[in-house]
Short mmCIF file of C-alpha atoms in Angstrom, two decimals:
data_model
loop_
_atom_site.label_atom_id
_atom_site.label_comp_id
_atom_site.label_asym_id
_atom_site.label_seq_id
_atom_site.Cartn_x
_atom_site.Cartn_y
_atom_site.Cartn_z
CA UNK A 1 122.81 -57.28 -57.50
CA UNK A 2 124.16 -59.72 -55.26
CA UNK A 3 122.60 -63.17 -55.18
CA UNK A 4 121.15 -62.71 -51.79
CA UNK A 5 119.25 -59.60 -53.38
CA UNK A 6 117.88 -61.74 -56.03
CA UNK A 7 116.69 -64.52 -53.69
CA UNK A 8 114.72 -62.15 -51.58
CA UNK A 9 112.93 -60.87 -54.56
CA UNK A 10 111.53 -64.07 -55.33
CA UNK A 11 107.61 -63.87 -55.54
CA UNK A 12 107.55 -60.12 -55.24
CA UNK A 13 104.98 -58.27 -57.41
CA UNK A 14 106.38 -55.36 -59.72
CA UNK A 15 103.62 -52.92 -60.35
CA UNK A 16 102.25 -52.37 -63.84
CA UNK A 17 103.36 -49.25 -66.06
CA UNK A 18 99.69 -48.58 -67.25
CA UNK A 19 97.14 -45.69 -67.97
CA UNK A 20 94.06 -45.97 -69.55
CA UNK A 21 93.49 -46.02 -73.05
CA UNK A 22 96.70 -47.09 -74.15
CA UNK A 23 97.69 -48.13 -77.74
CA UNK A 24 99.67 -51.01 -76.72
CA UNK A 25 99.50 -52.73 -73.22
CA UNK A 26 102.48 -55.13 -73.45
CA UNK A 27 102.19 -58.41 -71.29
CA UNK A 28 105.28 -60.08 -70.27
CA UNK A 29 105.29 -63.58 -68.70
CA UNK A 30 105.95 -62.75 -65.36
CA UNK A 31 108.58 -60.59 -63.77
CA UNK A 32 112.24 -61.95 -63.34
CA UNK A 33 114.08 -61.71 -60.20
CA UNK A 34 116.28 -59.03 -61.41
CA UNK A 35 112.97 -57.03 -62.66
CA UNK A 36 111.35 -57.52 -59.03
CA UNK A 37 115.06 -56.64 -57.29
CA UNK A 38 114.93 -53.28 -59.26
CA UNK A 39 111.23 -52.75 -59.67
CA UNK A 40 111.90 -52.18 -63.56
CA UNK A 41 110.21 -54.37 -66.17
CA UNK A 42 112.62 -56.23 -68.46
CA UNK A 43 115.48 -55.28 -66.27
CA UNK A 44 117.60 -58.44 -66.75
CA UNK A 45 120.68 -57.20 -69.24
CA UNK A 46 120.24 -60.24 -71.45
CA UNK A 47 116.51 -59.33 -71.95
CA UNK A 48 116.09 -57.56 -75.35
CA UNK A 49 112.88 -56.10 -74.83
CA UNK A 50 114.14 -52.32 -74.66
CA UNK A 51 116.44 -52.57 -77.98
CA UNK A 52 113.50 -54.26 -79.63
CA UNK A 53 111.06 -51.59 -78.55
CA UNK A 54 113.17 -49.01 -80.03
CA UNK A 55 114.47 -50.89 -83.33
CA UNK A 56 110.70 -51.41 -84.29
CA UNK A 57 109.97 -47.74 -83.86
CA UNK A 58 107.88 -47.47 -80.56
CA UNK A 59 110.30 -45.31 -79.15
CA UNK A 60 112.43 -42.66 -80.25
CA UNK A 61 115.39 -43.80 -78.33
CA UNK A 62 116.41 -47.06 -76.53
CA UNK A 63 114.81 -46.60 -73.16
CA UNK A 64 116.51 -48.07 -70.21
CA UNK A 65 114.50 -50.12 -67.64
CA UNK A 66 114.63 -47.39 -65.10
CA UNK A 67 112.99 -44.93 -67.58
CA UNK A 68 109.73 -47.29 -68.00
CA UNK A 69 107.56 -44.63 -66.65
CA UNK A 70 108.03 -42.60 -69.83
CA UNK A 71 105.88 -45.59 -71.59
CA UNK A 72 102.52 -44.18 -71.28
CA UNK A 73 103.45 -40.87 -73.12
CA UNK A 74 104.11 -42.91 -76.09
CA UNK A 75 100.77 -44.74 -75.59
CA UNK A 76 102.61 -47.74 -74.33
CA UNK A 77 102.15 -50.07 -70.99
CA UNK A 78 103.51 -53.28 -69.41
CA UNK A 79 101.97 -55.60 -67.48
CA UNK A 80 102.53 -59.42 -67.01
CA UNK A 81 100.12 -62.74 -67.53
CA UNK A 82 101.51 -63.82 -63.76
CA UNK A 83 102.14 -61.40 -61.26
CA UNK A 84 104.65 -62.94 -59.14
CA UNK A 85 108.38 -62.83 -59.72
CA UNK A 86 110.43 -66.01 -60.60
CA UNK A 87 113.98 -67.23 -61.64
CA UNK A 88 112.83 -68.88 -65.12
CA UNK A 89 108.97 -69.03 -66.39
CA UNK A 90 109.00 -72.72 -65.99
CA UNK A 91 108.38 -72.40 -62.48
CA UNK A 92 104.95 -71.36 -63.06
CA UNK A 93 102.20 -73.78 -62.80
CA UNK A 94 99.25 -74.25 -65.55
CA UNK A 95 96.73 -72.73 -62.66
CA UNK A 96 98.85 -69.63 -62.50
CA UNK A 97 98.80 -69.12 -65.96
CA UNK A 98 95.09 -69.62 -66.45
CA UNK A 99 94.26 -67.44 -63.48
CA UNK A 100 96.64 -64.79 -64.87
CA UNK A 101 94.72 -64.87 -68.39
CA UNK A 102 91.55 -64.46 -66.36
CA UNK A 103 92.84 -61.64 -64.51
CA UNK A 104 94.08 -59.87 -67.73
CA UNK A 105 90.91 -59.81 -69.45
CA UNK A 106 89.65 -57.88 -66.30
CA UNK A 107 92.72 -55.64 -66.60
CA UNK A 108 92.02 -55.17 -70.52
CA UNK A 109 88.52 -54.41 -69.70
CA UNK A 110 89.44 -51.93 -67.03
CA UNK A 111 92.29 -50.18 -69.03
CA UNK A 112 90.78 -50.30 -72.44
CA UNK A 113 94.05 -50.64 -74.60
CA UNK A 114 93.79 -50.57 -78.36
CA UNK A 115 96.16 -53.50 -78.47
CA UNK A 116 97.30 -56.64 -76.25
CA UNK A 117 100.89 -57.44 -77.25
CA UNK A 118 101.55 -60.87 -75.26
CA UNK A 119 105.36 -61.38 -75.42
CA UNK A 120 105.44 -65.20 -75.41
CA UNK A 121 103.34 -67.60 -77.72
CA UNK A 122 103.61 -70.39 -74.67
CA UNK A 123 102.21 -67.83 -72.23
CA UNK A 124 99.43 -67.04 -74.45
CA UNK A 125 98.52 -70.47 -75.41
CA UNK A 126 98.60 -71.60 -71.75
CA UNK A 127 96.79 -68.52 -70.36
CA UNK A 128 93.97 -68.41 -72.90
CA UNK A 129 93.76 -72.61 -73.80
CA UNK A 130 94.89 -71.50 -77.32
CA UNK A 131 97.25 -74.31 -78.23
CA UNK A 132 97.56 -73.65 -81.98
CA UNK A 133 98.32 -70.01 -81.45
CA UNK A 134 101.17 -68.56 -83.37
CA UNK A 135 103.30 -65.25 -83.37
CA UNK A 136 101.28 -62.59 -84.78
CA UNK A 137 97.88 -61.17 -84.71
CA UNK A 138 95.02 -63.30 -83.07
CA UNK A 139 91.48 -63.87 -83.99
CA UNK A 140 90.56 -63.19 -80.36
CA UNK A 141 89.65 -59.76 -78.97
CA UNK A 142 89.39 -59.06 -75.32
CA UNK A 143 86.67 -56.13 -75.20
CA UNK A 144 87.50 -53.98 -78.24
CA UNK A 145 91.18 -54.72 -77.72
CA UNK A 146 92.84 -56.37 -80.69
CA UNK A 147 95.40 -59.28 -79.66
CA UNK A 148 99.05 -59.91 -81.13
CA UNK A 149 101.21 -62.29 -79.68
CA UNK A 150 105.11 -61.71 -79.99
CA UNK A 151 108.18 -63.43 -79.36
CA UNK A 152 109.61 -63.60 -76.05
CA UNK A 153 112.25 -61.28 -75.47
CA UNK A 154 114.41 -63.22 -73.21
CA UNK A 155 117.81 -63.93 -73.67
CA UNK A 156 116.78 -67.49 -73.33
CA UNK A 157 114.91 -67.32 -76.58
CA UNK A 158 117.55 -68.34 -79.13
CA UNK A 159 115.23 -69.04 -81.81
CA UNK A 160 115.07 -65.23 -82.41
CA UNK A 161 117.43 -62.64 -82.97
CA UNK A 162 117.15 -58.90 -82.03
CA UNK A 163 116.61 -58.09 -86.12
CA UNK A 164 113.82 -60.64 -86.22
CA UNK A 165 112.16 -60.01 -83.19
CA UNK A 166 112.33 -56.04 -84.23
CA UNK A 167 110.84 -57.12 -87.68
CA UNK A 168 107.77 -58.75 -85.78
CA UNK A 169 107.29 -55.71 -83.02
CA UNK A 170 107.41 -53.57 -86.15
CA UNK A 171 104.58 -55.59 -87.62
CA UNK A 172 102.54 -54.97 -84.65
CA UNK A 173 103.57 -51.10 -84.61
CA UNK A 174 102.41 -50.81 -88.56
CA UNK A 175 98.95 -52.48 -87.42
CA UNK A 176 98.53 -50.11 -84.52
CA UNK A 177 99.44 -47.02 -86.64
CA UNK A 178 97.06 -48.35 -89.55
CA UNK A 179 94.31 -48.40 -86.98
CA UNK A 180 94.94 -45.22 -85.12
CA UNK A 181 96.55 -42.72 -87.79
CA UNK A 182 96.21 -40.03 -85.56
CA UNK A 183 98.39 -41.45 -82.71
CA UNK A 184 101.50 -39.56 -81.74
CA UNK A 185 104.73 -40.33 -83.52
CA UNK A 186 107.38 -41.41 -81.01
CA UNK A 187 110.06 -40.93 -83.22
CA UNK A 188 109.24 -36.83 -83.25
CA UNK A 189 111.21 -35.05 -80.87
#
């Protein structure tokens, strides 16, 4: 990917990977330039979403970003708080986060996932004006969807390792499985 191709991806919108009635709708902060250039969520090589998704048991193998279309078969989807691509999340305004939070409420109401998992506590705090939110399950629900805040898988988030993120994502998976024991097991071939 050339610097010119990445620069040309600024402000692009990347389509969601969604379906109605998902077990978990993962919600990123906003697309990176690499994601926008490739059209694949969490596509930056330093992003740890795909390895963590597998290690936490949500998928039977580590998917590549280009395989994101397989997620709905596992009851999973991806969207973002803010739709436009930037080089860094700190390029987004508070107004964009809050507008994204409102749009997310509408989207969750339409798609009706069991869980909304926001990957980034700062994005969640800003989008929903919940300054004291922490990683983990939230008291807030959006419609019938429970809400869980997960660590941001960006390689820039040095506070969390792949192992500690997989443990937290695994806590969500256990809660999802407990709430819907008839859900398909992605680890079965």
